Short mmCIF file of C-alpha atoms and ligand atoms in Angstrom, two decimals:
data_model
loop_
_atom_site.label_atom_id
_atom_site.label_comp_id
_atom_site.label_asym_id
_atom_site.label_seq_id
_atom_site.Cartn_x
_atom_site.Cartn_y
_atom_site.Cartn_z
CA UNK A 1 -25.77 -55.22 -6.45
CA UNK A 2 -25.72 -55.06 -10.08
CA UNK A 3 -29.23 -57.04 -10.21
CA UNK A 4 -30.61 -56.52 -13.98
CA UNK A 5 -27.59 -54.70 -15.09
CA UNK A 6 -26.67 -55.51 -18.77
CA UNK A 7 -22.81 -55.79 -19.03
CA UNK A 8 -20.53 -55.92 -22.45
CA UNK A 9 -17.23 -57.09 -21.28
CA UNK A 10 -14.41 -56.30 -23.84
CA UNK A 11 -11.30 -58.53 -23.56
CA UNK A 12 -7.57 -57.40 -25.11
CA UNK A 13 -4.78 -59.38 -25.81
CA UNK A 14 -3.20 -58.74 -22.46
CA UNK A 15 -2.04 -61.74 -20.04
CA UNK A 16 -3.89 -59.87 -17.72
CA UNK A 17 -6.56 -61.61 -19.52
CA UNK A 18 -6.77 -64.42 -17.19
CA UNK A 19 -8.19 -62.42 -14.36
CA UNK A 20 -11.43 -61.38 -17.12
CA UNK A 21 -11.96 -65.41 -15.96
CA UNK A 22 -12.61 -64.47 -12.77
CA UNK A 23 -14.27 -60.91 -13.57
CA UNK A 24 -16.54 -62.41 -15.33
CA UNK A 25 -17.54 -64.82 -12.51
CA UNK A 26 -17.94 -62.01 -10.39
CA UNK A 27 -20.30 -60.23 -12.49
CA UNK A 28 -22.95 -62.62 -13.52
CA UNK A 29 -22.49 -63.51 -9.45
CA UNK A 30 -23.28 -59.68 -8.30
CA UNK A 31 -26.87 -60.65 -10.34
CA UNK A 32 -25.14 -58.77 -13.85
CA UNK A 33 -26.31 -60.38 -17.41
CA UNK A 34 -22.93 -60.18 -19.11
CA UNK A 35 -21.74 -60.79 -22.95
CA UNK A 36 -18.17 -61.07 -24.47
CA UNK A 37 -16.44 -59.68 -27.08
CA UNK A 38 -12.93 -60.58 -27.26
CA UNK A 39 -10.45 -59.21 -29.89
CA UNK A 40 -8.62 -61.84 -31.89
CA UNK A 41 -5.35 -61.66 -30.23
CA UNK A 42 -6.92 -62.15 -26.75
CA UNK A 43 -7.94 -65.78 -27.67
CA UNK A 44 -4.19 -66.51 -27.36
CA UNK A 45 -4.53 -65.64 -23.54
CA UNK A 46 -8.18 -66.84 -22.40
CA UNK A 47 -10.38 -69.46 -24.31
CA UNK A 48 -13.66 -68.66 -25.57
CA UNK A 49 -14.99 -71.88 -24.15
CA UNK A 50 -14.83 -70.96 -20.58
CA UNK A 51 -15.91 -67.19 -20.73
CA UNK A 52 -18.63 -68.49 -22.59
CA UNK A 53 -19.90 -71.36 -20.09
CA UNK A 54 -19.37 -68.48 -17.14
CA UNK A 55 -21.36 -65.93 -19.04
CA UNK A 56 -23.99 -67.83 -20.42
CA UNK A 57 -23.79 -66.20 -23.60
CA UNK A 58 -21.55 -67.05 -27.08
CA UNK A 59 -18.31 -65.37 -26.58
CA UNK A 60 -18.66 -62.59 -29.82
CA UNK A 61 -15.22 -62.15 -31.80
CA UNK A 62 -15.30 -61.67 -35.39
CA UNK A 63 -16.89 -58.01 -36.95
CA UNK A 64 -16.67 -59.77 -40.93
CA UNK A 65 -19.13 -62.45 -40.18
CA UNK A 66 -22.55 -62.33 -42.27
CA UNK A 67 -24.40 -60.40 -38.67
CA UNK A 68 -21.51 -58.31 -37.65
CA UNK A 69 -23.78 -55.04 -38.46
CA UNK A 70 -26.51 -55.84 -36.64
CA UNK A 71 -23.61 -57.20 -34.08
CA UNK A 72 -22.06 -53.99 -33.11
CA UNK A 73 -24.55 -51.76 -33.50
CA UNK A 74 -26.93 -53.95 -31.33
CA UNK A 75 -24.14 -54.78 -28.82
CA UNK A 76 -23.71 -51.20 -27.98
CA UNK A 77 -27.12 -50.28 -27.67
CA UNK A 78 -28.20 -53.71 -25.62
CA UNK A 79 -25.36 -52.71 -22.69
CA UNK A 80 -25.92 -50.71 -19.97
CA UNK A 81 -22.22 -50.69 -19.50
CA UNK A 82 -19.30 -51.65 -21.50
CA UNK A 83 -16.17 -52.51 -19.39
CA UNK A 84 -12.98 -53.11 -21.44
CA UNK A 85 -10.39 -55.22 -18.96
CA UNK A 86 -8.16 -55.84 -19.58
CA UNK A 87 -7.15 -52.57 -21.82
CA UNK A 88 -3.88 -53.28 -23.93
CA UNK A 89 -1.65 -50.54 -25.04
CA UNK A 90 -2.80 -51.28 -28.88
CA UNK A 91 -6.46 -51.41 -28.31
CA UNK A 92 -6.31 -48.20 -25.90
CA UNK A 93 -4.36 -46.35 -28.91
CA UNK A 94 -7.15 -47.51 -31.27
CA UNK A 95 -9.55 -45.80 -29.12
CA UNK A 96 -8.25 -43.15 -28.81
CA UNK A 97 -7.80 -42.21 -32.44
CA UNK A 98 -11.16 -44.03 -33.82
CA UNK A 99 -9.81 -47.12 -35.71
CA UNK A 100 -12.18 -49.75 -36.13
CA UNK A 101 -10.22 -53.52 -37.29
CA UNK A 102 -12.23 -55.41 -34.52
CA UNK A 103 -15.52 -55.66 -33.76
CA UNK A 104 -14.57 -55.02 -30.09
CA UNK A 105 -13.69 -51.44 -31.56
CA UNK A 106 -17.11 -51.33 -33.94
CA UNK A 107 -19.25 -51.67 -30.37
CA UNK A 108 -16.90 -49.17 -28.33
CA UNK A 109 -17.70 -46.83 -31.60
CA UNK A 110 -20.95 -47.65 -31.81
CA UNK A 111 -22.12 -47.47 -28.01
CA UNK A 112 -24.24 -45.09 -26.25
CA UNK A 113 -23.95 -45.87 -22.95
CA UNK A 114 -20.73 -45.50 -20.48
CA UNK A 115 -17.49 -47.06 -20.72
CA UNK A 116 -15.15 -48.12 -18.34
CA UNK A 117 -11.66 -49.04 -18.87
CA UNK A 118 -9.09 -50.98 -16.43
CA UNK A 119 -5.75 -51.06 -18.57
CA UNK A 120 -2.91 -53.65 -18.32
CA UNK A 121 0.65 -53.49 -19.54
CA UNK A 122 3.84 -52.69 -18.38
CA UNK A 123 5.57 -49.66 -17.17
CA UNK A 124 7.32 -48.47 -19.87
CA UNK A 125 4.68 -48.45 -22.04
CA UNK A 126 2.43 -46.91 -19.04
CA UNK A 127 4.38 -44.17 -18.83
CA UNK A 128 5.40 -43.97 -22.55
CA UNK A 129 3.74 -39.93 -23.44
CA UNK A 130 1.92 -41.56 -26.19
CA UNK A 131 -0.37 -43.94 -23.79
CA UNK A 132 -0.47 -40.77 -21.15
CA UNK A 133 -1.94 -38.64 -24.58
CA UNK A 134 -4.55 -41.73 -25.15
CA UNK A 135 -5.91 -42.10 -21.93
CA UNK A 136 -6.18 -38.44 -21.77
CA UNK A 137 -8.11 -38.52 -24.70
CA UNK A 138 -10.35 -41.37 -23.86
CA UNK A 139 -11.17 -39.36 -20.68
CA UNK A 140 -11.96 -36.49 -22.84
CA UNK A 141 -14.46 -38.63 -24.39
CA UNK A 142 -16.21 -39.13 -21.03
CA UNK A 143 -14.93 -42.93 -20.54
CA UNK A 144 -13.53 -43.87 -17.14
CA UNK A 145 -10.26 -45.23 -16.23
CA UNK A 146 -9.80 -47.60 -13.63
CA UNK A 147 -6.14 -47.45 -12.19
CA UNK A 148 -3.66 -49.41 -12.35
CA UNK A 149 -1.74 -50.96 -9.65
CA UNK A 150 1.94 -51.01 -8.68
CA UNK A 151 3.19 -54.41 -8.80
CA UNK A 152 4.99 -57.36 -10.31
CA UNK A 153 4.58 -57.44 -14.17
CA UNK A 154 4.25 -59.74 -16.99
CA UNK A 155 8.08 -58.81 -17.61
CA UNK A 156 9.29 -59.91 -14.70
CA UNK A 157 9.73 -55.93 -13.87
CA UNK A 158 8.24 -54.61 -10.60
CA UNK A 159 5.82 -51.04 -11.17
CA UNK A 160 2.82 -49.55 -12.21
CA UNK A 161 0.62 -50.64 -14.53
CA UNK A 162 -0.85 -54.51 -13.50
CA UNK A 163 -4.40 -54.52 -14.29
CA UNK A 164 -7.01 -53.61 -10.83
CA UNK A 165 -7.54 -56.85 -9.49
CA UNK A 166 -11.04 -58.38 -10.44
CA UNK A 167 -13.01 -57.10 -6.83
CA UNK A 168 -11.87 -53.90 -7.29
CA UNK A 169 -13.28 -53.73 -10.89
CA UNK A 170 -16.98 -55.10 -9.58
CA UNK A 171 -16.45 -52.11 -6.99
CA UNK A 172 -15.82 -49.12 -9.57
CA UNK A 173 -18.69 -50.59 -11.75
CA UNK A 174 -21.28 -51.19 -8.48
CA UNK A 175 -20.19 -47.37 -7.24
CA UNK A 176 -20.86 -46.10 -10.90
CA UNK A 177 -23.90 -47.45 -10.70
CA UNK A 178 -25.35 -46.04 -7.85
CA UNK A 179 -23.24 -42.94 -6.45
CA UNK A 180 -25.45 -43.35 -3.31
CA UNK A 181 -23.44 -45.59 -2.13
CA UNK A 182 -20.91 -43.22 -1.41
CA UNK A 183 -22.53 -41.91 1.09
CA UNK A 184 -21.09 -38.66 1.71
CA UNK A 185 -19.87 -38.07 5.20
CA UNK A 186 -17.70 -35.87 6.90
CA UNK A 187 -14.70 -36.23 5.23
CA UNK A 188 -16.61 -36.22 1.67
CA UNK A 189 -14.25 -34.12 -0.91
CA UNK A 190 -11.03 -34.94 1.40
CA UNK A 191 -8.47 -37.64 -0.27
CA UNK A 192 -6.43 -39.43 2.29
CA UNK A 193 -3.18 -41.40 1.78
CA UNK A 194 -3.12 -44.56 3.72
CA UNK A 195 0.18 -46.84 4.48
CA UNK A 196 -0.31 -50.34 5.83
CA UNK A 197 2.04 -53.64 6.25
CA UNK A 198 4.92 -54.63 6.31
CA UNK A 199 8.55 -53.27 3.89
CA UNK A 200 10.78 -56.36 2.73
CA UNK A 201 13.70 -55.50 1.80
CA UNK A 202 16.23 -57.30 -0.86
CA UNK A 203 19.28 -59.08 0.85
CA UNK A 204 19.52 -61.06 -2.43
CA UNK A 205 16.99 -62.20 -5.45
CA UNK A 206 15.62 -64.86 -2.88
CA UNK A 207 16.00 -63.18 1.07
CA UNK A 208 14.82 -60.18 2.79
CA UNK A 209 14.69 -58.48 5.85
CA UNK A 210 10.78 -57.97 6.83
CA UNK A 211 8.75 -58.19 9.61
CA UNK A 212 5.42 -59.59 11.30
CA UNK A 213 2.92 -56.76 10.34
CA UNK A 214 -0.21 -58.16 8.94
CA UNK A 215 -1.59 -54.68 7.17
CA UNK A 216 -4.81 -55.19 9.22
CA UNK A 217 -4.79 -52.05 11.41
CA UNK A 218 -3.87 -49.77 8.07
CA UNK A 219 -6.66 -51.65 6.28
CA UNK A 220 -9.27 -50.87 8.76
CA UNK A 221 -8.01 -47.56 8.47
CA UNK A 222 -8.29 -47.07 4.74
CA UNK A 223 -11.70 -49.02 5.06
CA UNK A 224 -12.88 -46.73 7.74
CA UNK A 225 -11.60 -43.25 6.06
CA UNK A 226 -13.40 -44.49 2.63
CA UNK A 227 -16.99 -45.22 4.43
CA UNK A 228 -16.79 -41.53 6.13
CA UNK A 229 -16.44 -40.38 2.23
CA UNK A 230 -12.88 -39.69 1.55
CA UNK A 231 -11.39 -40.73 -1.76
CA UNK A 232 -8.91 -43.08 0.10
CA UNK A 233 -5.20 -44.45 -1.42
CA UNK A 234 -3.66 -47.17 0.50
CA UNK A 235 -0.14 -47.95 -0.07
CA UNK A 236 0.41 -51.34 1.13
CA UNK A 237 3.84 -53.38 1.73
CA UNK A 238 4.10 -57.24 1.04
CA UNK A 239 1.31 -58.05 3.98
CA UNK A 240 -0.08 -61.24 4.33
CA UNK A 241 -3.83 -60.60 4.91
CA UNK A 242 -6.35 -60.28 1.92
CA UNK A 243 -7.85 -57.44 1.07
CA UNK A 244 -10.32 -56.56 -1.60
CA UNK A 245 -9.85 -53.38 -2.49
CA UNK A 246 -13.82 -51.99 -2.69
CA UNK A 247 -13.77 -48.76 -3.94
CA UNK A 248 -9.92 -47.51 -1.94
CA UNK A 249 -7.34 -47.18 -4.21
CA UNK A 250 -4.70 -49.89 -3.57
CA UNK A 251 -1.10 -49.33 -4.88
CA UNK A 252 0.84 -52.15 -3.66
CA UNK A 253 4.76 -51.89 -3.08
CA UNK A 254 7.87 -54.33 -1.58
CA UNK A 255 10.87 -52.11 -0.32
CA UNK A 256 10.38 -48.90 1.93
CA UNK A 257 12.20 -46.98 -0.93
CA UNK A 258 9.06 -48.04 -3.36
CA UNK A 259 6.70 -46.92 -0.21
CA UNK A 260 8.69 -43.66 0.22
CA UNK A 261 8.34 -42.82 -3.49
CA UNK A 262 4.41 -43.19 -4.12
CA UNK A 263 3.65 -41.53 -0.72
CA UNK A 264 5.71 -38.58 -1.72
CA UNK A 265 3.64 -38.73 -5.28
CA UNK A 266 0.73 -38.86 -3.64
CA UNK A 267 0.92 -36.64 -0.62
CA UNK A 268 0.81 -32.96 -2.46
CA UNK A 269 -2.80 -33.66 -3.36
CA UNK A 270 -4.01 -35.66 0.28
CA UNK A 271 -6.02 -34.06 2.94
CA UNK A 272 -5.03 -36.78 5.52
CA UNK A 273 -2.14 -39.03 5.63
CA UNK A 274 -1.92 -41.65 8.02
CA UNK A 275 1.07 -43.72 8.34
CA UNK A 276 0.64 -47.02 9.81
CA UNK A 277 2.91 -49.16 7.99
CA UNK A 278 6.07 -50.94 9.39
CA UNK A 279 8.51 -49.29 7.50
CA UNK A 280 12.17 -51.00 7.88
CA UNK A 281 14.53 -48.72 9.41
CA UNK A 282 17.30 -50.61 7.88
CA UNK A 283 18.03 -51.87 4.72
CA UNK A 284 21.37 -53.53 2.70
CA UNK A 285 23.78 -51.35 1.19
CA UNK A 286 24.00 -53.86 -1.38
CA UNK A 287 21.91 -55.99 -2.78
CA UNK A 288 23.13 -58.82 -4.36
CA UNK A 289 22.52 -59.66 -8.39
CA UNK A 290 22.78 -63.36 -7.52
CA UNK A 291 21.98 -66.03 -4.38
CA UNK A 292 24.43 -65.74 -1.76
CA UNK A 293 26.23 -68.60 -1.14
CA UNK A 294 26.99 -69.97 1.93
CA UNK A 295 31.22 -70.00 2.02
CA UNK A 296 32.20 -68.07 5.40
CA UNK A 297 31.49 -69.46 9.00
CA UNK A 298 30.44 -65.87 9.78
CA UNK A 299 28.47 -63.36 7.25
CA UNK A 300 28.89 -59.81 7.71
CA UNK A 301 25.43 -57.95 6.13
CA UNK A 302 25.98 -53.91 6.04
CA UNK A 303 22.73 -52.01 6.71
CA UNK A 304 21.63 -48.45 5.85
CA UNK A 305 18.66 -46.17 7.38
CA UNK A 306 15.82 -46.20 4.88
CA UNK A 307 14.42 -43.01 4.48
CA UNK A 308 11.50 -42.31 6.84
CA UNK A 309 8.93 -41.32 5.23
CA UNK A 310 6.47 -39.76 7.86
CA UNK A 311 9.47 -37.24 8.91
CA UNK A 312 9.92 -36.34 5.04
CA UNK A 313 5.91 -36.30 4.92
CA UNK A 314 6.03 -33.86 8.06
CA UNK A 315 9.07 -31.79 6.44
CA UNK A 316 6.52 -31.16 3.17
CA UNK A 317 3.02 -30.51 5.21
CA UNK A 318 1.20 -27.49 4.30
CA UNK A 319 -1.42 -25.67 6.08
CA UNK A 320 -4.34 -27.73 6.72
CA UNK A 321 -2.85 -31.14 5.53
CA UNK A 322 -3.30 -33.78 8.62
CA UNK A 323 -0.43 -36.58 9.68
CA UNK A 324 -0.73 -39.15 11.71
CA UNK A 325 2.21 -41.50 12.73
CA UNK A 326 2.15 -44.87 14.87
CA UNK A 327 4.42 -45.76 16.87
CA UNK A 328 5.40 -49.57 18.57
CA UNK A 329 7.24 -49.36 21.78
CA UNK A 330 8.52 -51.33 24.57
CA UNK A 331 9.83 -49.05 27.10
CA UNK A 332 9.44 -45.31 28.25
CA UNK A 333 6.17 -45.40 25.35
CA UNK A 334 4.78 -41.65 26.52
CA UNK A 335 8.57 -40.21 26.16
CA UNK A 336 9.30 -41.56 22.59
CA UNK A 337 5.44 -41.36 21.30
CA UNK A 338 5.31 -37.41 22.61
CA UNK A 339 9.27 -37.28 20.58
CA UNK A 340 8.45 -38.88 17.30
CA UNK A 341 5.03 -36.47 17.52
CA UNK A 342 7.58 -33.66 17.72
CA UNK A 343 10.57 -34.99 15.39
CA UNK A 344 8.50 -36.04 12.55
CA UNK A 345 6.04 -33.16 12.35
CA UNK A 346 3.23 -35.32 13.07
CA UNK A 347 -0.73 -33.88 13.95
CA UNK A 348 -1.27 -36.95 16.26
CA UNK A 349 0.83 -40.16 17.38
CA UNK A 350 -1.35 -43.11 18.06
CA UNK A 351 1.16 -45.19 20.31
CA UNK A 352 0.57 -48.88 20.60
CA UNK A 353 2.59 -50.11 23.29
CA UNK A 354 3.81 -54.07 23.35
CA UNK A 355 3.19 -54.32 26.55
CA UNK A 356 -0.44 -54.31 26.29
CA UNK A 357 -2.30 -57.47 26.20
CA UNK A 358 -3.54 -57.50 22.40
CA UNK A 359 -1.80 -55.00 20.60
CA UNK A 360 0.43 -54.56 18.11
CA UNK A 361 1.44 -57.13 15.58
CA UNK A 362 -0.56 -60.40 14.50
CA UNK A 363 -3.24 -59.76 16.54
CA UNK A 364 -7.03 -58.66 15.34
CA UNK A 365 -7.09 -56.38 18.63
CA UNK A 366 -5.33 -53.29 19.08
CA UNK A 367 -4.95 -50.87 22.21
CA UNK A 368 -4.20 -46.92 21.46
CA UNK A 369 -3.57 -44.16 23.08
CA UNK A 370 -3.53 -40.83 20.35
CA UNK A 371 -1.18 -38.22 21.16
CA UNK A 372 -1.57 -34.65 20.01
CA UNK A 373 -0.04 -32.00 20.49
CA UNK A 374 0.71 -29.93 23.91
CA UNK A 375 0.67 -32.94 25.31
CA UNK A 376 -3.05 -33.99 24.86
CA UNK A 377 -3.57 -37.93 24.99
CA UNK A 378 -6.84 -39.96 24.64
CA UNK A 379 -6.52 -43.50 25.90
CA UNK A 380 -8.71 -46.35 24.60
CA UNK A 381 -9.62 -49.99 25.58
CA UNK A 382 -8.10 -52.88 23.99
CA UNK A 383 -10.86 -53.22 20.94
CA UNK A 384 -10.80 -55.18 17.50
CA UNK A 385 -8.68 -53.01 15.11
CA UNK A 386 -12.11 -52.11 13.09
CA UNK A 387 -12.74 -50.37 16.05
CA UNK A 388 -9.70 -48.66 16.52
CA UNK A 389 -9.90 -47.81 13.21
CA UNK A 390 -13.10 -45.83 14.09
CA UNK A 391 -11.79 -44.39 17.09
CA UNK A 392 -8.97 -43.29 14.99
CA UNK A 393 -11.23 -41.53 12.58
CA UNK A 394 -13.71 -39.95 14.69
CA UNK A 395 -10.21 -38.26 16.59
CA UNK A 396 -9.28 -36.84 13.06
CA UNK A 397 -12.73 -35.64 12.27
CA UNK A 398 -13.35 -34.46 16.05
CA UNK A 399 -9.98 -31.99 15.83
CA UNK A 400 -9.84 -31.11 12.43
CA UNK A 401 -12.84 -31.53 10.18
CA UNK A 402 -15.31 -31.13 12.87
N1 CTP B 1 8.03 -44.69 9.56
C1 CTP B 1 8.20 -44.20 8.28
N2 CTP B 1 9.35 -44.47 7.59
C2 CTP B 1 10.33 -45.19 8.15
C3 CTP B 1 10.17 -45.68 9.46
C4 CTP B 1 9.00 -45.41 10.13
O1 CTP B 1 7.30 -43.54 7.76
N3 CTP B 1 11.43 -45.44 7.45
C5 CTP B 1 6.79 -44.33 10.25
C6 CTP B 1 5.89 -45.49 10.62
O2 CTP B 1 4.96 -45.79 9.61
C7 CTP B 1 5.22 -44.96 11.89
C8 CTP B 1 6.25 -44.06 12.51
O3 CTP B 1 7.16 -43.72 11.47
O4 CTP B 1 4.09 -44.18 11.57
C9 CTP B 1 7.01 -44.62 13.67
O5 CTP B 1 7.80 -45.64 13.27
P1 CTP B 1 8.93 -46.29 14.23
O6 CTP B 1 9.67 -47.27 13.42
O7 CTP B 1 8.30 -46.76 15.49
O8 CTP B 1 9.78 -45.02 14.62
P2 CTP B 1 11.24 -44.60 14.35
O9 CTP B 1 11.26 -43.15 14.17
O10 CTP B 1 11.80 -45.37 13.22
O11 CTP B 1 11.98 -44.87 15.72
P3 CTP B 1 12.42 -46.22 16.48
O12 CTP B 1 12.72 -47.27 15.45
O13 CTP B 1 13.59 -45.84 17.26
O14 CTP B 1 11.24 -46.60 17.33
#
């Protein structure tokens, strides 16, 4: 994939740092000749010793040694690609205004060819105007920024800015590198919003009310919307199954008030949304600061509705916008698929009824039928959920896009 490819890796003082470990191992693994320069705070997070048995190559740190000219300047114009990961909020600042203390920041100066950034820090800062005016600038400057994810943080805080996970980084450099790969298809130019998995939510710092979904159907989804060429964002709950995020846009959330909130961001701009995570329809009113401890014989735990966030999607969807729903019954399935189609505002239903022999839950099989409206249904056969996932696609692309 990256056969031949000449790779500068630039490592921050981040504790995202650890995953460069891996990053690295994935690079010179896709066939990529890769050499590290580190700046001197990042050597409290990652030693040089490993990055440089993985790499193959001394790890480069210091710009005041006796070669440091030759260093940077030579660096810069050896890489085909320089890849900062992770991208702390003090070297992303320095970039963006041109210092140069490090020799990291002598080779970014001095570089011809394209960068790519994948920052790491946490939310505050993320969000703070003065890192939303840097990476605006370093986009000015033509470098590209790989997101960040929504997830637990260094601080202990939950939100957005952890670091892309290592996969996904190999994925934005491999694409970079050869656009054909994203093959446009029929959806090329649409962005679709993708929810998969399950929603826990908080009883108390240590218990939750969740359920079985794996995120497998919602994944195949994503995966299947992203090879058709749409610019795909999956939302994803706390779901058990692994899932590397290759090119789709992963923002991973717990509670289905986190899962409400970044579809509702991210809806305005998507083409297609399809809905396939197992929201919770309940959730505590309160949500206890400390354990629970066990003193009554009987415990009493008040629930709310969660917001549902297909019906708000469906209250918001302008002309030409698609949404899709699932929905997991048990009894009367036509009645309450053809009602949620109707109550929620939805393009198309896909129903996946229990009492099928592999659907639903747990299972890598799945058996639809797609409601639409007037009362139009397409039935399938019981078929792995990649698949399904197909089926699912081709439906969209057959009434809408075709
Ligand atoms: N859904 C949602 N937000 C919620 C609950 C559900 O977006 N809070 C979405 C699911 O992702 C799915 C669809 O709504 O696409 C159907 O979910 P389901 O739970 O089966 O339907 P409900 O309307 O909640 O009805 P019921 O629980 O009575 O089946």
């Amino acid at each position: 994939m990256l056969k031949g490819k000449k790779i500068l890796l630039g490592i921050t003082g981040s504790i995202a740092a650890y995953k460069s470990i891996y990053l690295v191992r994935l690079l010179v693994k896709s066939g990529a000749e890769v050499k590290i320069v580190m700046t001197p705070s990042s050597k409290d997070f990652v030693s040089t010793l490993t990055l440089s048995t993985l790499s193959h190559h001394p790890v480069l740190t210091d710009l005041f040694d006796e070669q440091s000219w030759s260093n940077h300047v030579m660096l810069g114009r050896w890489a085909d690609l320089i890849v900062i990961a992770p991208l702390s909020v003090n070297t992303l600042s320095k970039m963006a205004n041109g210092q140069c203390d490090n020799l990291l920041l002598a080779v970014y100066l001095s570089a011809t060819c394209p960068v790519v950034v994948a920052p790491a820090m946490d939310e505050d800062m993320w969000k703070h105007p003065a890192t939303r005016e840097n990476i605006k600038k370093l986009e000015s400057f033509g470098n590209k920024i790989i997101p960040v994810e929504k997830g637990e943080l260094a601080s202990g805080l939950y939100g957005d800015g952890r670091m892309a996970e290592p996969e996904q980084i190999v994925q934005f450099i491999t694409d970079g590198f050869s656009p054909e790969q994203n093959k446009p298809g029929a959806l090329a130019g649409k962005k679709a919003l993708v929810t998969a998995g399950p929603t826990y939510e908080a009883i108390d710092p240590v218990r939750f009310i969740g359920n079985h979904s794996s995120g497998k159907m919602g994944i195949a989804i994503a995966k299947e919307l992203y090879n058709r060429g749409a610019e795909v964002t999956l939302v994803m709950g706390p779901a058990s199954v692994e899932f590397s995020a290759n090119g789709i846009h992963l923002i991973r959330v717990v509670s289905a008030e986190d899962m409400f909130k970044v579809c509702n961001q991210v809806f305005p701009r998507a083409d297609i949304a399809v809905m396939s995570a197992a929201v919770a329809d309940y959730t505590p009113v309160k949500k206890a600061n400390q354990k629970i401890k066990k003193k009554e014989e009987q415990f009493r735990l008040e629930l709310i509705k969660t917001k549902d966030i297909l019906k708000s999607l469906g209250e918001k969807k302008k002309k030409g916008q698609v949404l899709v729903g699932f929905a997991l019954e048990t009894t009367e399935e036509k009645k309450h698929a053809l009602e949620k189609l109707a109550k929620k505002n939805a393009d198309m239903i896909i129903l996946n009824s229990l009492n099928d022999a592999g659907a639903g839950f747990g299972h890598d099989t799945n058996k639809i039928t797609i409601f639409r409206k007037k009362g139009r249904q397409i039935s399938f056969g019981t078929k792995p959920k990649e698949e399904v996932a197909k089926d699912i696609v081709d439906t969209i692309i057959r009434f809408h896009y075709a």
